[in-house]
mmCIF file of C-alpha atoms in Angstrom:
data_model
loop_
_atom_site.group_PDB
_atom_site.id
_atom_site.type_symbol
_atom_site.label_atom_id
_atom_site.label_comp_id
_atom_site.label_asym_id
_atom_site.label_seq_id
_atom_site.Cartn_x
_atom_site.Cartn_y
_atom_site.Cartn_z
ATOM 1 C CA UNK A 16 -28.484 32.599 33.543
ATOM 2 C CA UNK A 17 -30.492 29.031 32.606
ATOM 3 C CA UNK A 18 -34.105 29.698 33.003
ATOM 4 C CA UNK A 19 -35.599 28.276 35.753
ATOM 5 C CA UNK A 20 -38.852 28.074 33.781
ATOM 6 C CA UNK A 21 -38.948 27.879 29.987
ATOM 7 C CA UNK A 22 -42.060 27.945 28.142
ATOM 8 C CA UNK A 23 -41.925 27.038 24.802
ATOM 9 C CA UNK A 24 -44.548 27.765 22.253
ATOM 10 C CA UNK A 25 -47.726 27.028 24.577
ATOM 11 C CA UNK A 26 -50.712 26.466 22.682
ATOM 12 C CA UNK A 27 -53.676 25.431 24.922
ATOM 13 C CA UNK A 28 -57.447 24.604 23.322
ATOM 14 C CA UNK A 29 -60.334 23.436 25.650
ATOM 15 C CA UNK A 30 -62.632 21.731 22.989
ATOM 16 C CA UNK A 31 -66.185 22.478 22.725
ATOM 17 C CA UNK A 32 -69.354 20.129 21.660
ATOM 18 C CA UNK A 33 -68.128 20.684 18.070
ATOM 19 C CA UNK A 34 -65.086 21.595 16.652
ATOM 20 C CA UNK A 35 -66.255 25.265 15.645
ATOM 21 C CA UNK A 36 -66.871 26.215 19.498
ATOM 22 C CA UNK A 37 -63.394 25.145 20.761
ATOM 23 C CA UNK A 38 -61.550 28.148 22.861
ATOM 24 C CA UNK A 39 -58.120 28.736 22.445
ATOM 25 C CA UNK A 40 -56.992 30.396 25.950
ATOM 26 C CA UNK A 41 -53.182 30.327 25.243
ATOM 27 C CA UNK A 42 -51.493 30.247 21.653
ATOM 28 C CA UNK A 43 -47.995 29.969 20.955
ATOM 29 C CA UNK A 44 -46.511 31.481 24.035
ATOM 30 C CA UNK A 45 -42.957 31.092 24.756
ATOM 31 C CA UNK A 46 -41.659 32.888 27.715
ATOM 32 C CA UNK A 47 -38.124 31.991 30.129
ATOM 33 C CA UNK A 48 -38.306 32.931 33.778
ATOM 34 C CA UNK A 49 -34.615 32.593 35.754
ATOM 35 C CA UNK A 50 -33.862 30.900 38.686
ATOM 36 C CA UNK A 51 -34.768 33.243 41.827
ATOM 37 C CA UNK A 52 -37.035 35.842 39.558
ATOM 38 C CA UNK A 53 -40.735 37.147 40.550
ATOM 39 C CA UNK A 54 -42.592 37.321 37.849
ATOM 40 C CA UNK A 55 -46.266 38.701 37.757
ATOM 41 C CA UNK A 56 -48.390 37.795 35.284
ATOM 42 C CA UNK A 57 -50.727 40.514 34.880
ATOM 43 C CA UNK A 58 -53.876 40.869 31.634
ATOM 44 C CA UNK A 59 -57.790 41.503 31.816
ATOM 45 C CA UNK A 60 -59.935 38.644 33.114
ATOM 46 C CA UNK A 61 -60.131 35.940 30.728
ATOM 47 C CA UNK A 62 -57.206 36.535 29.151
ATOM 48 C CA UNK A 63 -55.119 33.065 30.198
ATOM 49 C CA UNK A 64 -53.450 34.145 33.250
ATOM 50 C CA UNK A 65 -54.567 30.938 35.278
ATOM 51 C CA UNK A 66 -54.588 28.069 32.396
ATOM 52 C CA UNK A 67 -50.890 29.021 32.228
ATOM 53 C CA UNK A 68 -50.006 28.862 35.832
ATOM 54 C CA UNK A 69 -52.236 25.851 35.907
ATOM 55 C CA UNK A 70 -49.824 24.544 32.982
ATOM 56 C CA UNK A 71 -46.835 25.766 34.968
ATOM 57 C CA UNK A 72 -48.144 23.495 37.626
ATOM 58 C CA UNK A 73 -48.812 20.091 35.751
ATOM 59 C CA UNK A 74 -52.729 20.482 36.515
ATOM 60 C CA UNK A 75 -53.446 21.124 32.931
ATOM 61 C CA UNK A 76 -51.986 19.658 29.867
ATOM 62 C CA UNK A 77 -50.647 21.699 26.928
ATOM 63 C CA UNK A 78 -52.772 21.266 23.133
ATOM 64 C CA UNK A 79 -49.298 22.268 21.993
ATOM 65 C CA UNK A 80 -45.627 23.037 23.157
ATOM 66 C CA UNK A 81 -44.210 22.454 26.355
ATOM 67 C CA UNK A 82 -43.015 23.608 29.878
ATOM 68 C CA UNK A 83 -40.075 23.023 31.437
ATOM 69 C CA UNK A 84 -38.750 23.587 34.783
ATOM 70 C CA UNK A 85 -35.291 22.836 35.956
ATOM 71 C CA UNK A 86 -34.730 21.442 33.192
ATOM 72 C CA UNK A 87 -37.306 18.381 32.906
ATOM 73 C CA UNK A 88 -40.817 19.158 31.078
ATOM 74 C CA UNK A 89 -44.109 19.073 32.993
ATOM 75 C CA UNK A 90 -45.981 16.520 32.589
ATOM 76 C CA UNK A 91 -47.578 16.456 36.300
ATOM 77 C CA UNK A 92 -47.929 18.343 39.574
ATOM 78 C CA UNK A 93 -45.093 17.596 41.680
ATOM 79 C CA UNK A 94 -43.661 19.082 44.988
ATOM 80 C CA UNK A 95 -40.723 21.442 42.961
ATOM 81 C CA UNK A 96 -43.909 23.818 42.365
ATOM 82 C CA UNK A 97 -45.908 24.857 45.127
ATOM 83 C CA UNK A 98 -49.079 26.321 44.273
ATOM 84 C CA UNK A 99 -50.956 28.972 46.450
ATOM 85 C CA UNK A 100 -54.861 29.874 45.460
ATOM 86 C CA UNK A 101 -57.281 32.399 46.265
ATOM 87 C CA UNK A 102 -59.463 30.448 48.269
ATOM 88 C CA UNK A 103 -57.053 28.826 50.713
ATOM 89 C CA UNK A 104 -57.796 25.209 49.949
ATOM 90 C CA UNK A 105 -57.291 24.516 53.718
ATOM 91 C CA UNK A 106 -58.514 21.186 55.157
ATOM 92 C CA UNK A 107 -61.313 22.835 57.625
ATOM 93 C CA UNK A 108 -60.681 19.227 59.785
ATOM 94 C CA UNK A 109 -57.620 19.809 60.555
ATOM 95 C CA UNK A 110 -55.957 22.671 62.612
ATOM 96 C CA UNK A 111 -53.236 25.135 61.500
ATOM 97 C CA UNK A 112 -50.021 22.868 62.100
ATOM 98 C CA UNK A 113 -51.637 19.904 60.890
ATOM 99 C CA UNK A 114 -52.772 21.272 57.829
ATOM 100 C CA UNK A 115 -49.121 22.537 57.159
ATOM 101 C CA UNK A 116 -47.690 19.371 58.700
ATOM 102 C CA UNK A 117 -49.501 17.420 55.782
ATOM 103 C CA UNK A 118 -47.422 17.722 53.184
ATOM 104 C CA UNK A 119 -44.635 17.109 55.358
ATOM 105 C CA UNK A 120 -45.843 13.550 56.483
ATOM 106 C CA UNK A 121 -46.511 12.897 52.596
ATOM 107 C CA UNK A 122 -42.627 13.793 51.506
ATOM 108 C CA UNK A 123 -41.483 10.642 54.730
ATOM 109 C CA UNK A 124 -40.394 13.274 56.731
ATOM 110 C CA UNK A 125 -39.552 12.128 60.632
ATOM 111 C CA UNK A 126 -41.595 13.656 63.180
ATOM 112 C CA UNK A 127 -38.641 16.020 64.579
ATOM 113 C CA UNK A 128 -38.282 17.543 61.408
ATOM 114 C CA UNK A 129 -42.498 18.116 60.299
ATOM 115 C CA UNK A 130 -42.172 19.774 63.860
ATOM 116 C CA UNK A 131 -39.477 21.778 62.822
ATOM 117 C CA UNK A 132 -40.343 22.933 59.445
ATOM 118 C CA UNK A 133 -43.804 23.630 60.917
ATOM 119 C CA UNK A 134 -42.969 25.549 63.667
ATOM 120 C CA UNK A 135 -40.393 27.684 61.142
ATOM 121 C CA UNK A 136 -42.824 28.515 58.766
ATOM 122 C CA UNK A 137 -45.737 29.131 60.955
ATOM 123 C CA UNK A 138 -43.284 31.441 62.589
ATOM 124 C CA UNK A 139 -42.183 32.928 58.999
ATOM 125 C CA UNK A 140 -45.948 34.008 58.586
ATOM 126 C CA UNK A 141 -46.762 35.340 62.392
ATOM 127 C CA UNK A 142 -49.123 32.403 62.763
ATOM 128 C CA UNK A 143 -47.367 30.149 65.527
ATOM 129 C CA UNK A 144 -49.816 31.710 68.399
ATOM 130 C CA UNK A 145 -52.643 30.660 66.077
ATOM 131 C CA UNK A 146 -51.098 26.828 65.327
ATOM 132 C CA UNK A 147 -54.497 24.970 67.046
ATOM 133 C CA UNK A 148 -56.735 27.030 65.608
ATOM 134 C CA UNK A 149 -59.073 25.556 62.963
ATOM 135 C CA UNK A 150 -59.367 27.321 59.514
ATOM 136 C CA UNK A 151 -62.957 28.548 60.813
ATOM 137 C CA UNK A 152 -61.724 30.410 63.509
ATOM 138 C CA UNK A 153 -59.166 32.734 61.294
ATOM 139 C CA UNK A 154 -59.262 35.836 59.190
ATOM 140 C CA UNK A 155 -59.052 35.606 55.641
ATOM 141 C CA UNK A 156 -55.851 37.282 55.948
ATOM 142 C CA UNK A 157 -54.739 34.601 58.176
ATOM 143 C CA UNK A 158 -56.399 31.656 55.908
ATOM 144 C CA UNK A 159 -53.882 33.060 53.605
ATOM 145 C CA UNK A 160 -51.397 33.183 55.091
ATOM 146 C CA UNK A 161 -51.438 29.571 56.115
ATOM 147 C CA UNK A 162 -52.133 28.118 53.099
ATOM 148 C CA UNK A 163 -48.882 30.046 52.223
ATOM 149 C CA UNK A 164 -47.153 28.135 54.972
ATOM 150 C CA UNK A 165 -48.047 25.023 54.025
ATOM 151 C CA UNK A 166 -47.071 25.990 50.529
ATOM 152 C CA UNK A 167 -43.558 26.919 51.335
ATOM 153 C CA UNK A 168 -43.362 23.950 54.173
ATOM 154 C CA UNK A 169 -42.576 21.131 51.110
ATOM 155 C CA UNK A 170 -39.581 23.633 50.433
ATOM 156 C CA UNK A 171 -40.919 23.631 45.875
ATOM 157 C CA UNK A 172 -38.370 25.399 44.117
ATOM 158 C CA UNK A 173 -40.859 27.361 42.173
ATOM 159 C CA UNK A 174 -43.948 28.895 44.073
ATOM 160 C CA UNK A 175 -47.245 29.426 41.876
ATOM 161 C CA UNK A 176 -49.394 32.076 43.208
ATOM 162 C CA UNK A 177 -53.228 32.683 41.501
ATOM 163 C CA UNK A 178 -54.415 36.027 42.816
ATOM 164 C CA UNK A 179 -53.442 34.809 46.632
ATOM 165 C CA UNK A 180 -54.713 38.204 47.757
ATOM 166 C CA UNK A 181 -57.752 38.837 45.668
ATOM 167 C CA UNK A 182 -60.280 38.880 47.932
ATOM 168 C CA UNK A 183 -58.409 40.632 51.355
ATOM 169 C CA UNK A 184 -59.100 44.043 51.919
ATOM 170 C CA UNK A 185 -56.824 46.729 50.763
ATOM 171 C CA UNK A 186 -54.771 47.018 54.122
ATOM 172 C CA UNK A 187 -54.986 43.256 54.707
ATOM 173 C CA UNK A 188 -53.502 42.626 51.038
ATOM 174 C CA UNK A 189 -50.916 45.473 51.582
ATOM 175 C CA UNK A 190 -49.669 43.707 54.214
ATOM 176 C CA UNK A 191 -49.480 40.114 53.073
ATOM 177 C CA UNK A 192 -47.852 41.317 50.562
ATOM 178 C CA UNK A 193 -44.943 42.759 52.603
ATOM 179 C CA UNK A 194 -44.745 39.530 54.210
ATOM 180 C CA UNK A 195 -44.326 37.679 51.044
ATOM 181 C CA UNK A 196 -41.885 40.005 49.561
ATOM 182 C CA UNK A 197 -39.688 39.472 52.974
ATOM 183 C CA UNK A 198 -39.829 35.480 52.685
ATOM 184 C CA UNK A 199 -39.502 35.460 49.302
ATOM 185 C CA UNK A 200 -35.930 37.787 49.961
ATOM 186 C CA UNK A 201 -34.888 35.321 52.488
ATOM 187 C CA UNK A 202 -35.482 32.211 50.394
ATOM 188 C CA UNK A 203 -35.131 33.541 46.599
ATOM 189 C CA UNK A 204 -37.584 30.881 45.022
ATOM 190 C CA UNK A 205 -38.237 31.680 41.547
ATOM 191 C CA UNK A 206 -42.211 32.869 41.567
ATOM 192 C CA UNK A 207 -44.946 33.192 39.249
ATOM 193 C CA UNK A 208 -47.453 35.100 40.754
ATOM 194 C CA UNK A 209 -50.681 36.130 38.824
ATOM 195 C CA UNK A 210 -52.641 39.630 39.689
ATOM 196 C CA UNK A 211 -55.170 41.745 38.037
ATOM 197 C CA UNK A 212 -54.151 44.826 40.125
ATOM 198 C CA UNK A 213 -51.557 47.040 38.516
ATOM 199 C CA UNK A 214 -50.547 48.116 42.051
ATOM 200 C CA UNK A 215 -49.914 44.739 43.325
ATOM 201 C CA UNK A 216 -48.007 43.878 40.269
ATOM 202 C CA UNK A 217 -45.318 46.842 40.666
ATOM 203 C CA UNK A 218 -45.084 46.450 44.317
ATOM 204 C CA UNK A 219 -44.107 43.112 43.855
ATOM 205 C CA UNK A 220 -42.490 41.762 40.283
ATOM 206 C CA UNK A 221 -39.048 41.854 39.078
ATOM 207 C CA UNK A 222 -40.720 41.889 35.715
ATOM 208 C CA UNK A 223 -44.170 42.020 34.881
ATOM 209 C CA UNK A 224 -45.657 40.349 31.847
ATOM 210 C CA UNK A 225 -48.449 41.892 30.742
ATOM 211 C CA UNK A 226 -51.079 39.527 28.583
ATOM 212 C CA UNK A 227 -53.820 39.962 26.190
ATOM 213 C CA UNK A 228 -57.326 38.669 26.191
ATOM 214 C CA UNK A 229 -56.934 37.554 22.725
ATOM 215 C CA UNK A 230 -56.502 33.735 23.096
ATOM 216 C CA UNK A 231 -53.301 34.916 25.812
ATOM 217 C CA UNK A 232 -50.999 36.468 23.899
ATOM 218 C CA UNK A 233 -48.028 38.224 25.824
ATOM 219 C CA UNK A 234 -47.653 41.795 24.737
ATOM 220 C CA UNK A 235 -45.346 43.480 27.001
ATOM 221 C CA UNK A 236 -42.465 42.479 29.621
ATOM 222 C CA UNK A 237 -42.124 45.275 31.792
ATOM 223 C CA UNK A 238 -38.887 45.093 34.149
ATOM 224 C CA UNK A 239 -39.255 46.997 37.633
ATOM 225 C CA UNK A 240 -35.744 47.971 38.510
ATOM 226 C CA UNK A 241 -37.673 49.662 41.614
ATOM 227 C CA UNK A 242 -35.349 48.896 45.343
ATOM 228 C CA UNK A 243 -37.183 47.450 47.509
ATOM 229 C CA UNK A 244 -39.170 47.949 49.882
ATOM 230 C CA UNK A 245 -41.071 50.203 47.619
ATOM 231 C CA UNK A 246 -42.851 53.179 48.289
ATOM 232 C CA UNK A 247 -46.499 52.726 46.776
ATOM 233 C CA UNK A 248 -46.632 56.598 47.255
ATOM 234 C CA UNK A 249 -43.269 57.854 45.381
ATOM 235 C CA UNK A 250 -43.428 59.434 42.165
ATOM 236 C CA UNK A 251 -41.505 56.405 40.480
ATOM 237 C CA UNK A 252 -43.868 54.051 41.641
ATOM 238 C CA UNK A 253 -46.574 55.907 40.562
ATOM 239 C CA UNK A 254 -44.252 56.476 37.189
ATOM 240 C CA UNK A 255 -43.946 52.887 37.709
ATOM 241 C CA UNK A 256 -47.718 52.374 37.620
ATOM 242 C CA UNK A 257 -48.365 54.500 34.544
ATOM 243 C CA UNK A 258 -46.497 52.242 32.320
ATOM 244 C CA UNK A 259 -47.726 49.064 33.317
ATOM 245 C CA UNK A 260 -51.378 50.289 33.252
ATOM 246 C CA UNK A 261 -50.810 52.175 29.321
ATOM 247 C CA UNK A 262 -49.143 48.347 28.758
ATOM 248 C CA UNK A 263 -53.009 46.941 30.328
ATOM 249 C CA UNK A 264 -55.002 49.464 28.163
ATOM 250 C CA UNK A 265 -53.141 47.772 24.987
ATOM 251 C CA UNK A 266 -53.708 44.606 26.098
ATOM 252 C CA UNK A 267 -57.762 45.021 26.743
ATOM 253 C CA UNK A 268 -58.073 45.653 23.148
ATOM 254 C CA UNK A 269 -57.582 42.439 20.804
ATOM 255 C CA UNK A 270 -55.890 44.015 18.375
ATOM 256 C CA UNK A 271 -53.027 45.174 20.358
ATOM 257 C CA UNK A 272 -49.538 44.775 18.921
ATOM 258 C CA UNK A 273 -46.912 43.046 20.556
ATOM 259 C CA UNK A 274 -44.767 45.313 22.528
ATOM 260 C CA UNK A 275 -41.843 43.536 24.134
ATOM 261 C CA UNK A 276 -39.748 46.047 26.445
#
């Protein structure tokens, strides 16, 4: 299968006030994602998860090598990746439909159809009830799960996902993540979702790649051939679990080999 994403030997240096105290956050990462495939990218903090979804994205720049999606390198943000963060981003102005109806008016869509799409994907996320609310009279869960609307409203081929769930509670998260998994199966974007929960990763990745926090160095890829829905209490998710988190132990010290499974 063509990869949907290819990353090819990603290099990425923030510079410093002198040359000496530049930080290298990625080096020489090559990676291929397929069309359809959710991928969780899962490390200790610090160890590059976000600078390469952020590259992924067209928000940052690589120092070296390049990303390329659907065939076309990234030079930019553009609508084919849809990026979801942990803090909503939501337009506190503007109610629920029109902050998912935004995007819509941007792409020249007619009214009839921002309508549509909007009421579809409000519906998609059990949020239509809540469509004139403004973002300060939601849950966080809810926040979410707009912002995740409005996200999948411009219809990106690739969806970009930086700890959506962080900071929900652990039945809040459970459930979003449920919901995600179940649009996700009806639309089969490719996604890139990054976590720092081991849990969260198995529950939801096709493969999870496990990085290290020195300078962002992949050292596992960890396929979860789990059906889904998956039980979070079964003894192969829990297996499941074990081998991602020995994968995580490896990859908090910096002298962990690579380890591609």
């Amino acid at each position: 299968m063509t990869a949907q994403i290819s990353i090819q030997g990603l290099t990425k240096t923030f510079p410093g006030r002198n040359e000496s105290a530049a930080f290298t956050a990625l080096s020489g990462i090559s990676l291929d994602i397929p069309a359809n495939e959710f991928v969780c990218l899962l490390g200790p903090s610090g160890c590059g998860k976000s600078t390469l979804l952020g590259l992924i994205a067209g928000h940052e720049q690589p120092t070296d090598g390049a990303v390329v999606v659907g065939g076309t390198r990234v030079t930019g943000p553009a609508a084919q990746r849809g990026m979801v963060f942990q803090q909503y981003a939501l337009f506190p102005w503007y109610t629920v439909e029109d902050n998912v109806r935004l995007g819509l008016k941007v792409q020249g869509l007619s009214a009839r159809e921002q309508m549509e799409r909007t009421e579809r994907m409000l519906r998609a996320v059990h949020l239509w009830d809540h469509r004139r609310k403004f973002p300060r009279e939601l849950s966080g869960g809810m926040k979410q799960r707009a912002a995740i609307a409005r996200t999948l409203a411009i219809d990106p081929d690739v969806l970009l996902m930086d700890e959506p769930f962080g900071a929900l509670d652990e039945q809040t998260r459970n459930r979003l993540q449920d919901e995600l998994l179940s649009i996700w199966q009806g639309s089969r974007r490719t996604v890139v979702f990054v976590t720092h929960s081991v849990q969260e990763a198995v529950t939801l990745a096709d493969r999870v790649v496990v990085m290290a926090h020195d300078k962002g160095r992949i050292v596992a890829e960890l396929p979860v051939s789990l059906p889904r829905p998956r039980d979070r209490m079964s003894v192969e998710f829990v297996e499941a679990e074990r081998e991602v988190s020995a994968c995580l132990k490896r990859a908090e010290s910096s002298n962990a080999p690579n380890v591609i499974a």
